[in-house]
Amino acid sequence: MSASNILLIYADKLTPRLEYIVSTLFQEQARTTIDLEYFKKYEGPRLNYSSTNISSIPCHIYPYGLLEQSNICKQDILFSKWKDHPAFFNTEGTIPFDLFSAAFYLITRYEEWLPHQKDSYGRYLPEQSLAYQNGFLQFPLVNYWLDELAKELNVQVSRQFFFKPSYDIDIAYSYLHQSSFRNALGYFKQLVNLKFNQVVERLQVLAGTQNDPYYVYDWLHLLHESLQLKPMYFFLLASRRDALHKNISPNSGAMQLLIRDHAKKYTVGIHPSVIQHNSIPITGTREQVLEKEIKLLAEIIQEPVKNSRQHYIHLNFPETYRALVNSGVEADYSMGYPQINGFRASFTKPFIWFDLVANQPSPLVIYPFCYMDATVIFNEKRTVAEATKTLEDMYKLYQKYGGVFIPIFHNNFLTTQPVFIGWRNMYADFLLKYCTK
């Protein structure tokens, strides 16, 4: 892009927050200035983001003030409509709200830094969010605003689109490589509950006459190879076993072999343990446990661990992301809700995490997700047909606005077992429909 086609934004004051949101929205296609004379003489597209009315500039966003602040405090938010969609931080410019402040508020998850309720796992409740309460959780509102602003300015914004399937390996095997005690306990529980099909399945797997139902890795590999897909796998390496951590031991040969096999073909990341204040006693702080798990994964794959997704999407600000930064992780894939599918940051594209306390951007890149199989099956309780429509609708929004579409699937929900065969077939059909070259 030539210099004359780069958007120039005039501001009363350049702040870390303003520079961040301009970079996030426009990437390399815009820059800011406080030099009014230079701004007036500039021959390319221009946007006035200031409290001064400049008659020669038709596009004016009057600042609300959030981007000039350096602290975190409750904001008075009133909603209006702009081009038939929600808007807030209303001001008096030709764009009738401070689009930059509103986008900053949503993308940084500002509301999650304020006091809020948590669910039983210690996670933010999406029902508290502006997106849920104002009906745009299933729509990337920031992308829409950006598109409409680009039309006003007659500039182009990137709509580059990629699809990258991803898998959380919470329970690598159902029966194989589990301890004799756990298999015996599971056997008698299934027997007492008259689950005879599962009793037979367990016995056949342990006898070697049937594959473990959770071992779907060869099937996935065939799909990826035939469709030329480059997926990501996130492995849970918890050293303890409890209600939230059911994987086989990360020190077992079977688990390490599975990880190494995947690391040879695909990108592999850490799926950090959930650390709760009310959980059973564990050894070490959140950061110590994270560093231990990252070190183990690095030893297994023989390369640094650069990617993460939080187990149970246990994401809290700023603790989670600061721990990742301090552990050398470069990208996180947890920006979505586990309770409801939708756009947690109201944005489809990867973005740098902005630390509101430090009031500056961090080195961590955030990749949002908007669809997870566990959410649609267990929380939203959708039918296969309803889930298919949701997945396709989300995919099409990413196609329209750009970004990296990264749905989350679990190996234990892609089995040929009667309860999950419909979900397995739905996923295969989706890949064949949208990813066939």
CSV table of C-alpha atoms in Angstrom, one decimal:
chain,number,residue,atom,x,y,z
A,1,MET,CA,0.0,0.0,0.0
A,2,SER,CA,1.4,3.4,-1.0
A,3,ALA,CA,1.8,6.1,1.6
A,4,SER,CA,-1.0,8.2,0.1
A,5,ASN,CA,-3.4,5.3,0.6
A,6,ILE,CA,-2.6,4.9,4.3
A,7,LEU,CA,-5.3,6.3,6.6
A,8,LEU,CA,-4.0,9.2,8.7
A,9,ILE,CA,-5.8,9.8,12.0
A,10,TYR,CA,-5.5,13.2,13.8
A,11,ALA,CA,-5.8,13.2,17.6
A,12,ASP,CA,-5.5,15.8,20.3
A,13,LYS,CA,-3.2,13.4,22.2
A,14,LEU,CA,-1.4,10.1,21.3
A,15,THR,CA,-1.9,7.5,24.1
A,16,PRO,CA,-1.0,3.8,24.4
A,17,ARG,CA,-4.6,2.9,24.2
A,18,LEU,CA,-5.3,4.9,21.0
A,19,GLU,CA,-2.2,3.6,19.3
A,20,TYR,CA,-3.1,0.1,20.3
A,21,ILE,CA,-6.7,0.1,19.0
A,22,VAL,CA,-5.7,1.8,15.7
A,23,SER,CA,-3.0,-0.8,15.1
A,24,THR,CA,-5.4,-3.6,16.1
A,25,LEU,CA,-8.2,-2.5,13.7
A,26,PHE,CA,-6.2,-1.2,10.8
A,27,GLN,CA,-2.9,-3.1,11.2
A,28,GLU,CA,-0.4,-1.4,9.0
A,29,GLN,CA,-3.0,0.5,7.0
A,30,ALA,CA,-3.3,3.5,9.3
A,31,ARG,CA,-1.1,5.8,11.4
A,32,THR,CA,-1.8,8.7,13.9
A,33,THR,CA,-0.5,12.2,14.2
A,34,ILE,CA,-0.9,15.3,16.5
A,35,ASP,CA,0.5,17.6,13.8
A,36,LEU,CA,-2.6,19.5,12.6
A,37,GLU,CA,-0.8,21.2,9.7
A,38,TYR,CA,0.6,18.0,8.4
A,39,PHE,CA,-2.8,16.4,8.8
A,40,LYS,CA,-4.5,19.2,6.8
A,41,LYS,CA,-2.0,18.8,3.9
A,42,TYR,CA,-2.0,15.1,3.8
A,43,GLU,CA,-3.4,13.8,0.4
A,44,GLY,CA,-4.6,10.4,1.5
A,45,PRO,CA,-7.7,9.3,3.4
A,46,ARG,CA,-8.1,11.2,6.8
A,47,LEU,CA,-10.0,10.8,10.0
A,48,ASN,CA,-10.4,13.4,12.6
A,49,TYR,CA,-10.3,11.8,16.1
A,50,SER,CA,-10.3,14.9,18.3
A,51,SER,CA,-12.4,17.4,20.1
A,52,THR,CA,-11.7,19.9,17.4
A,53,ASN,CA,-14.1,20.3,14.4
A,54,ILE,CA,-12.0,20.5,11.2
A,55,SER,CA,-14.3,21.7,8.4
A,56,SER,CA,-12.4,20.2,5.6
A,57,ILE,CA,-12.5,16.7,7.1
A,58,PRO,CA,-15.9,15.0,6.6
A,59,CYS,CA,-15.3,12.1,8.9
A,60,HIS,CA,-15.1,13.0,12.6
A,61,ILE,CA,-15.1,10.8,15.7
A,62,TYR,CA,-15.3,12.8,18.9
A,63,PRO,CA,-13.4,11.1,21.7
A,64,TYR,CA,-15.4,9.8,24.7
A,65,GLY,CA,-12.3,9.9,26.9
A,66,LEU,CA,-11.6,6.2,27.6
A,67,LEU,CA,-8.5,6.1,25.5
A,68,GLU,CA,-6.9,9.0,27.4
A,69,GLN,CA,-7.3,7.3,30.7
A,70,SER,CA,-4.7,5.0,32.2
A,71,ASN,CA,-6.7,3.4,35.0
A,72,ILE,CA,-9.6,0.9,35.1
A,73,CYS,CA,-13.0,2.1,36.4
A,74,LYS,CA,-16.6,1.5,35.8
A,75,GLN,CA,-17.9,3.2,32.7
A,76,ASP,CA,-21.4,4.7,32.2
A,77,ILE,CA,-22.6,2.9,29.1
A,78,LEU,CA,-25.8,3.8,27.2
A,79,PHE,CA,-26.6,2.1,23.9
A,80,SER,CA,-27.8,3.6,20.7
A,81,LYS,CA,-28.0,2.5,17.1
A,82,TRP,CA,-25.5,3.1,14.3
A,83,LYS,CA,-26.4,1.8,10.9
A,84,ASP,CA,-29.0,-0.5,12.5
A,85,HIS,CA,-26.6,-2.1,14.9
A,86,PRO,CA,-25.8,-1.4,18.6
A,87,ALA,CA,-23.3,1.3,19.5
A,88,PHE,CA,-22.2,2.9,22.8
A,89,PHE,CA,-20.0,5.7,24.1
A,90,ASN,CA,-22.2,8.2,22.2
A,91,THR,CA,-20.5,11.5,21.2
A,92,GLU,CA,-21.2,14.3,18.7
A,93,GLY,CA,-19.0,13.6,15.7
A,94,THR,CA,-20.2,12.6,12.2
A,95,ILE,CA,-19.7,9.1,13.5
A,96,PRO,CA,-22.2,9.4,16.4
A,97,PHE,CA,-20.2,7.3,19.0
A,98,ASP,CA,-16.5,6.9,19.9
A,99,LEU,CA,-16.0,3.8,17.8
A,100,PHE,CA,-12.3,3.5,18.9
A,101,SER,CA,-13.2,3.5,22.6
A,102,ALA,CA,-16.1,1.1,22.2
A,103,ALA,CA,-13.8,-1.3,20.2
A,104,PHE,CA,-11.1,-1.0,22.8
A,105,TYR,CA,-13.6,-1.7,25.6
A,106,LEU,CA,-14.8,-4.9,23.9
A,107,ILE,CA,-11.5,-6.3,22.6
A,108,THR,CA,-9.6,-5.8,25.8
A,109,ARG,CA,-12.5,-7.4,27.7
A,110,TYR,CA,-12.5,-4.2,29.9
A,111,GLU,CA,-15.7,-5.4,31.7
A,112,GLU,CA,-14.0,-8.6,32.8
A,113,TRP,CA,-11.3,-6.5,34.7
A,114,LEU,CA,-14.1,-5.0,36.8
A,115,PRO,CA,-15.7,-6.8,39.7
A,116,HIS,CA,-18.1,-9.5,38.5
A,117,GLN,CA,-19.7,-12.8,39.3
A,118,LYS,CA,-18.1,-16.1,38.5
A,119,ASP,CA,-19.5,-19.6,37.8
A,120,SER,CA,-18.8,-22.6,39.9
A,121,TYR,CA,-15.5,-23.1,38.1
A,122,GLY,CA,-14.4,-19.5,38.8
A,123,ARG,CA,-15.0,-18.2,35.3
A,124,TYR,CA,-16.7,-15.0,34.0
A,125,LEU,CA,-20.4,-15.4,33.3
A,126,PRO,CA,-21.2,-14.4,29.8
A,127,GLU,CA,-24.7,-13.2,30.8
A,128,GLN,CA,-23.0,-10.2,32.5
A,129,SER,CA,-21.4,-9.1,29.2
A,130,LEU,CA,-22.6,-6.2,27.0
A,131,ALA,CA,-22.7,-8.5,24.1
A,132,TYR,CA,-25.1,-11.0,25.7
A,133,GLN,CA,-27.3,-8.3,27.3
A,134,ASN,CA,-27.6,-6.3,24.0
A,135,GLY,CA,-28.0,-9.2,21.6
A,136,PHE,CA,-24.8,-9.2,19.7
A,137,LEU,CA,-22.9,-12.2,21.3
A,138,GLN,CA,-23.3,-14.2,18.1
A,139,PHE,CA,-22.1,-11.4,15.9
A,140,PRO,CA,-18.6,-9.8,15.6
A,141,LEU,CA,-19.8,-6.2,16.2
A,142,VAL,CA,-16.3,-4.6,16.1
A,143,ASN,CA,-15.7,-6.1,12.6
A,144,TYR,CA,-19.0,-4.6,11.5
A,145,TRP,CA,-18.2,-1.2,12.9
A,146,LEU,CA,-14.8,-1.3,11.2
A,147,ASP,CA,-16.3,-2.3,7.8
A,148,GLU,CA,-18.8,0.6,8.0
A,149,LEU,CA,-16.1,3.1,9.0
A,150,ALA,CA,-13.9,1.9,6.1
A,151,LYS,CA,-16.8,2.6,3.7
A,152,GLU,CA,-17.2,6.1,5.1
A,153,LEU,CA,-13.4,6.7,4.6
A,154,ASN,CA,-13.2,4.9,1.3
A,155,VAL,CA,-10.4,2.7,2.5
A,156,GLN,CA,-9.8,-1.0,2.4
A,157,VAL,CA,-9.4,-3.3,5.5
A,158,SER,CA,-8.0,-6.7,5.4
A,159,ARG,CA,-10.4,-9.6,5.2
A,160,GLN,CA,-7.8,-12.4,4.9
A,161,PHE,CA,-9.4,-15.6,6.0
A,162,PHE,CA,-8.0,-18.9,7.3
A,163,PHE,CA,-9.5,-22.1,8.7
A,164,LYS,CA,-7.6,-24.0,11.3
A,165,PRO,CA,-9.3,-26.9,13.1
A,166,SER,CA,-8.2,-27.5,16.7
A,167,TYR,CA,-8.6,-30.2,19.3
A,168,ASP,CA,-8.3,-30.4,23.1
A,169,ILE,CA,-7.0,-33.7,24.2
A,170,ASP,CA,-8.5,-33.8,27.7
A,171,ILE,CA,-8.9,-37.6,27.9
A,172,ALA,CA,-6.6,-39.3,25.4
A,173,TYR,CA,-7.9,-42.8,26.0
A,174,SER,CA,-11.1,-44.1,27.5
A,175,TYR,CA,-9.8,-47.5,28.7
A,176,LEU,CA,-6.3,-48.1,27.4
A,177,HIS,CA,-3.4,-47.0,29.5
A,178,GLN,CA,-5.7,-46.3,32.5
A,179,SER,CA,-4.7,-47.9,35.8
A,180,SER,CA,-6.1,-51.4,36.7
A,181,PHE,CA,-7.9,-49.8,39.6
A,182,ARG,CA,-9.7,-47.3,37.4
A,183,ASN,CA,-10.6,-49.9,34.8
A,184,ALA,CA,-12.0,-52.2,37.6
A,185,LEU,CA,-13.9,-49.3,39.2
A,186,GLY,CA,-15.3,-48.2,35.8
A,187,TYR,CA,-16.3,-51.8,35.0
A,188,PHE,CA,-18.3,-52.3,38.2
A,189,LYS,CA,-20.0,-48.8,37.9
A,190,GLN,CA,-21.1,-49.7,34.3
A,191,LEU,CA,-22.3,-53.1,35.5
A,192,VAL,CA,-24.3,-51.6,38.5
A,193,ASN,CA,-25.9,-49.0,36.2
A,194,LEU,CA,-26.8,-51.7,33.6
A,195,LYS,CA,-24.7,-50.2,30.9
A,196,PHE,CA,-23.9,-53.6,29.3
A,197,ASN,CA,-22.8,-52.2,25.9
A,198,GLN,CA,-20.1,-50.2,27.7
A,199,VAL,CA,-19.1,-53.2,29.8
A,200,VAL,CA,-18.6,-55.2,26.6
A,201,GLU,CA,-16.8,-52.3,24.9
A,202,ARG,CA,-14.4,-52.0,27.8
A,203,LEU,CA,-13.6,-55.7,27.9
A,204,GLN,CA,-13.1,-55.9,24.1
A,205,VAL,CA,-10.7,-52.9,24.2
A,206,LEU,CA,-8.7,-54.3,27.0
A,207,ALA,CA,-8.6,-57.7,25.3
A,208,GLY,CA,-7.2,-56.1,22.2
A,209,THR,CA,-10.1,-57.0,19.9
A,210,GLN,CA,-11.4,-53.4,19.5
A,211,ASN,CA,-9.8,-50.0,19.3
A,212,ASP,CA,-10.2,-47.6,22.2
A,213,PRO,CA,-13.2,-45.4,21.3
A,214,TYR,CA,-11.3,-42.2,22.1
A,215,TYR,CA,-8.5,-43.1,19.7
A,216,VAL,CA,-9.8,-41.2,16.7
A,217,TYR,CA,-6.4,-39.8,15.8
A,218,ASP,CA,-5.9,-41.9,12.6
A,219,TRP,CA,-9.3,-40.9,11.4
A,220,LEU,CA,-8.6,-37.2,11.9
A,221,HIS,CA,-5.2,-37.5,10.3
A,222,LEU,CA,-6.8,-39.0,7.2
A,223,LEU,CA,-9.3,-36.1,7.0
A,224,HIS,CA,-6.5,-33.5,7.5
A,225,GLU,CA,-4.3,-35.1,4.9
A,226,SER,CA,-7.0,-35.5,2.3
A,227,LEU,CA,-8.2,-31.9,2.8
A,228,GLN,CA,-4.7,-30.4,3.3
A,229,LEU,CA,-5.6,-29.0,6.7
A,230,LYS,CA,-3.1,-27.9,9.3
A,231,PRO,CA,-4.8,-28.4,12.7
A,232,MET,CA,-3.6,-27.7,16.3
A,233,TYR,CA,-3.7,-30.0,19.2
A,234,PHE,CA,-3.7,-28.9,22.8
A,235,PHE,CA,-2.7,-31.6,25.4
A,236,LEU,CA,-3.7,-31.7,29.0
A,237,LEU,CA,-0.6,-32.7,31.1
A,238,ALA,CA,-2.0,-32.4,34.6
A,239,SER,CA,0.0,-34.2,37.2
A,240,ARG,CA,-3.1,-34.8,39.4
A,241,ARG,CA,-6.3,-36.7,38.7
A,242,ASP,CA,-9.6,-35.2,39.8
A,243,ALA,CA,-13.0,-34.2,38.4
A,244,LEU,CA,-11.5,-31.7,36.0
A,245,HIS,CA,-8.4,-33.6,35.1
A,246,LYS,CA,-9.1,-37.0,33.7
A,247,ASN,CA,-6.2,-37.6,31.3
A,248,ILE,CA,-3.8,-40.4,31.7
A,249,SER,CA,-0.5,-39.6,33.4
A,250,PRO,CA,1.7,-37.2,31.3
A,251,ASN,CA,4.7,-39.3,32.3
A,252,SER,CA,3.3,-42.5,30.8
A,253,GLY,CA,5.0,-43.8,27.6
A,254,ALA,CA,1.7,-44.0,25.8
A,255,MET,CA,0.8,-40.3,26.4
A,256,GLN,CA,4.3,-39.1,25.4
A,257,LEU,CA,4.3,-41.2,22.3
A,258,LEU,CA,0.9,-39.8,21.3
A,259,ILE,CA,2.2,-36.2,21.8
A,260,ARG,CA,5.4,-36.8,19.9
A,261,ASP,CA,3.5,-38.4,17.0
A,262,HIS,CA,1.3,-35.3,16.7
A,263,ALA,CA,4.2,-32.9,17.1
A,264,LYS,CA,5.8,-34.4,14.0
A,265,LYS,CA,2.8,-33.5,11.9
A,266,TYR,CA,1.0,-30.6,13.5
A,267,THR,CA,1.3,-27.7,15.8
A,268,VAL,CA,1.1,-28.8,19.5
A,269,GLY,CA,0.3,-26.6,22.5
A,270,ILE,CA,-0.2,-26.8,26.2
A,271,HIS,CA,-3.7,-27.2,27.8
A,272,PRO,CA,-2.9,-25.8,31.3
A,273,SER,CA,-4.4,-27.3,34.4
A,274,VAL,CA,-7.2,-25.5,36.1
A,275,ILE,CA,-6.0,-23.9,39.4
A,276,GLN,CA,-8.8,-22.8,41.7
A,277,HIS,CA,-8.5,-21.3,45.2
A,278,ASN,CA,-11.0,-23.8,46.5
A,279,SER,CA,-9.5,-26.8,44.8
A,280,ILE,CA,-7.7,-29.7,46.6
A,281,PRO,CA,-4.2,-28.8,47.8
A,282,ILE,CA,-1.7,-28.8,44.9
A,283,THR,CA,2.0,-28.2,44.8
A,284,GLY,CA,3.0,-24.7,43.7
A,285,THR,CA,1.3,-21.5,42.5
A,286,ARG,CA,-0.5,-21.1,39.2
A,287,GLU,CA,2.7,-20.0,37.5
A,288,GLN,CA,4.8,-22.8,39.0
A,289,VAL,CA,2.3,-25.5,37.8
A,290,LEU,CA,2.1,-23.9,34.4
A,291,GLU,CA,5.9,-23.7,34.0
A,292,LYS,CA,6.2,-27.4,35.1
A,293,GLU,CA,3.6,-28.5,32.5
A,294,ILE,CA,5.2,-26.4,29.8
A,295,LYS,CA,8.7,-27.7,30.7
A,296,LEU,CA,7.4,-31.3,30.4
A,297,LEU,CA,5.7,-30.7,27.0
A,298,ALA,CA,8.9,-29.0,25.7
A,299,GLU,CA,10.9,-32.0,26.8
A,300,ILE,CA,8.5,-34.4,25.0
A,301,ILE,CA,8.3,-32.5,21.7
A,302,GLN,CA,11.9,-31.3,21.9
A,303,GLU,CA,11.1,-27.7,21.1
A,304,PRO,CA,9.8,-24.6,22.9
A,305,VAL,CA,6.1,-24.4,23.7
A,306,LYS,CA,4.6,-21.3,22.1
A,307,ASN,CA,0.9,-22.0,22.1
A,308,SER,CA,-1.8,-22.5,24.8
A,309,ARG,CA,-5.5,-22.9,25.3
A,310,GLN,CA,-6.8,-23.0,28.9
A,311,HIS,CA,-8.5,-26.2,30.1
A,312,TYR,CA,-12.2,-25.5,30.7
A,313,ILE,CA,-11.4,-22.1,29.1
A,314,HIS,CA,-10.4,-21.0,32.7
A,315,LEU,CA,-9.5,-17.5,31.7
A,316,ASN,CA,-9.1,-14.7,34.3
A,317,PHE,CA,-7.7,-11.2,33.8
A,318,PRO,CA,-4.9,-10.4,34.1
A,319,GLU,CA,-3.6,-13.5,35.9
A,320,THR,CA,-4.0,-16.0,33.1
A,321,TYR,CA,-2.3,-14.0,30.4
A,322,ARG,CA,0.5,-12.7,32.6
A,323,ALA,CA,1.4,-16.2,33.6
A,324,LEU,CA,1.5,-17.2,29.9
A,325,VAL,CA,3.7,-14.2,29.1
A,326,ASN,CA,6.1,-15.0,32.0
A,327,SER,CA,6.3,-18.6,30.8
A,328,GLY,CA,7.3,-17.7,27.3
A,329,VAL,CA,4.0,-18.6,25.5
A,330,GLU,CA,3.5,-16.4,22.5
A,331,ALA,CA,-0.1,-17.2,21.5
A,332,ASP,CA,-3.2,-18.2,23.3
A,333,TYR,CA,-6.5,-19.6,21.9
A,334,SER,CA,-8.8,-19.2,24.9
A,335,MET,CA,-10.7,-16.1,23.9
A,336,GLY,CA,-14.2,-17.5,23.8
A,337,TYR,CA,-16.9,-18.6,26.2
A,338,PRO,CA,-17.2,-22.1,27.4
A,339,GLN,CA,-20.8,-21.6,28.6
A,340,ILE,CA,-22.2,-20.1,25.4
A,341,ASN,CA,-20.9,-20.1,21.8
A,342,GLY,CA,-20.2,-16.6,20.5
A,343,PHE,CA,-17.7,-13.8,20.1
A,344,ARG,CA,-16.3,-13.0,23.5
A,345,ALA,CA,-14.3,-10.0,22.2
A,346,SER,CA,-16.8,-9.2,19.4
A,347,PHE,CA,-13.9,-9.5,17.0
A,348,THR,CA,-12.8,-12.3,14.6
A,349,LYS,CA,-9.1,-11.4,14.0
A,350,PRO,CA,-6.0,-12.2,16.0
A,351,PHE,CA,-4.9,-9.3,18.3
A,352,ILE,CA,-2.2,-8.4,20.8
A,353,TRP,CA,-3.3,-8.7,24.4
A,354,PHE,CA,-3.4,-5.3,26.1
A,355,ASP,CA,-2.6,-5.3,29.8
A,356,LEU,CA,-5.0,-2.7,31.3
A,357,VAL,CA,-3.1,-2.5,34.6
A,358,ALA,CA,0.2,-1.8,32.9
A,359,ASN,CA,-1.6,0.2,30.3
A,360,GLN,CA,0.4,-1.2,27.5
A,361,PRO,CA,0.3,-4.0,24.9
A,362,SER,CA,2.0,-7.3,25.8
A,363,PRO,CA,3.9,-9.8,23.6
A,364,LEU,CA,1.0,-12.2,23.7
A,365,VAL,CA,-1.1,-12.8,20.6
A,366,ILE,CA,-4.8,-13.7,21.1
A,367,TYR,CA,-6.7,-15.9,18.7
A,368,PRO,CA,-10.4,-15.8,19.4
A,369,PHE,CA,-12.7,-18.8,19.0
A,370,CYS,CA,-16.5,-18.8,18.8
A,371,TYR,CA,-17.5,-22.4,18.6
A,372,MET,CA,-16.8,-25.4,20.8
A,373,ASP,CA,-18.4,-28.8,20.6
A,374,ALA,CA,-18.7,-29.4,24.4
A,375,THR,CA,-20.6,-26.1,24.7
A,376,VAL,CA,-23.1,-26.9,22.0
A,377,ILE,CA,-23.6,-30.5,23.3
A,378,PHE,CA,-23.7,-30.0,27.0
A,379,ASN,CA,-24.4,-26.4,27.8
A,380,GLU,CA,-26.6,-25.3,24.9
A,381,LYS,CA,-28.0,-28.8,24.5
A,382,ARG,CA,-28.4,-28.4,20.7
A,383,THR,CA,-29.4,-31.0,18.3
A,384,VAL,CA,-26.9,-32.1,15.6
A,385,ALA,CA,-28.8,-30.1,13.0
A,386,GLU,CA,-28.9,-27.0,15.2
A,387,ALA,CA,-25.2,-27.3,15.9
A,388,THR,CA,-24.4,-27.7,12.2
A,389,LYS,CA,-26.2,-24.4,11.4
A,390,THR,CA,-24.4,-22.6,14.2
A,391,LEU,CA,-21.0,-23.9,13.0
A,392,GLU,CA,-21.8,-22.9,9.4
A,393,ASP,CA,-23.0,-19.5,10.4
A,394,MET,CA,-19.9,-18.8,12.4
A,395,TYR,CA,-17.7,-20.0,9.5
A,396,LYS,CA,-19.5,-17.7,7.1
A,397,LEU,CA,-19.0,-14.7,9.4
A,398,TYR,CA,-15.3,-15.4,9.4
A,399,GLN,CA,-15.3,-15.7,5.7
A,400,LYS,CA,-17.0,-12.3,5.4
A,401,TYR,CA,-14.9,-10.4,7.9
A,402,GLY,CA,-11.6,-12.2,7.9
A,403,GLY,CA,-9.6,-13.8,10.7
A,404,VAL,CA,-8.6,-17.3,11.6
A,405,PHE,CA,-11.6,-19.6,12.2
A,406,ILE,CA,-10.5,-22.0,14.9
A,407,PRO,CA,-13.4,-24.2,16.2
A,408,ILE,CA,-12.7,-26.4,19.2
A,409,PHE,CA,-13.4,-30.2,19.1
A,410,HIS,CA,-12.5,-33.0,21.5
A,411,ASN,CA,-11.4,-36.5,20.5
A,412,ASN,CA,-13.8,-38.0,23.0
A,413,PHE,CA,-16.8,-36.4,21.3
A,414,LEU,CA,-15.8,-37.6,17.8
A,415,THR,CA,-16.1,-41.3,18.5
A,416,THR,CA,-18.2,-44.0,16.8
A,417,GLN,CA,-20.0,-44.7,20.0
A,418,PRO,CA,-23.8,-44.4,19.5
A,419,VAL,CA,-24.1,-41.3,21.6
A,420,PHE,CA,-21.5,-39.4,19.6
A,421,ILE,CA,-21.6,-40.9,16.1
A,422,GLY,CA,-24.0,-38.1,14.9
A,423,TRP,CA,-21.5,-35.4,16.0
A,424,ARG,CA,-18.6,-37.3,14.3
A,425,ASN,CA,-20.5,-37.5,11.0
A,426,MET,CA,-21.6,-33.8,11.3
A,427,TYR,CA,-17.9,-32.7,11.7
A,428,ALA,CA,-16.7,-34.8,8.8
A,429,ASP,CA,-19.5,-33.5,6.6
A,430,PHE,CA,-18.7,-29.9,7.5
A,431,LEU,CA,-15.0,-30.4,6.6
A,432,LEU,CA,-15.9,-32.1,3.3
A,433,LYS,CA,-18.4,-29.3,2.4
A,434,TYR,CA,-16.2,-26.3,3.2
A,435,CYS,CA,-12.6,-27.6,2.9
A,436,THR,CA,-12.6,-29.7,-0.2
A,437,LYS,CA,-10.1,-28.1,-2.6
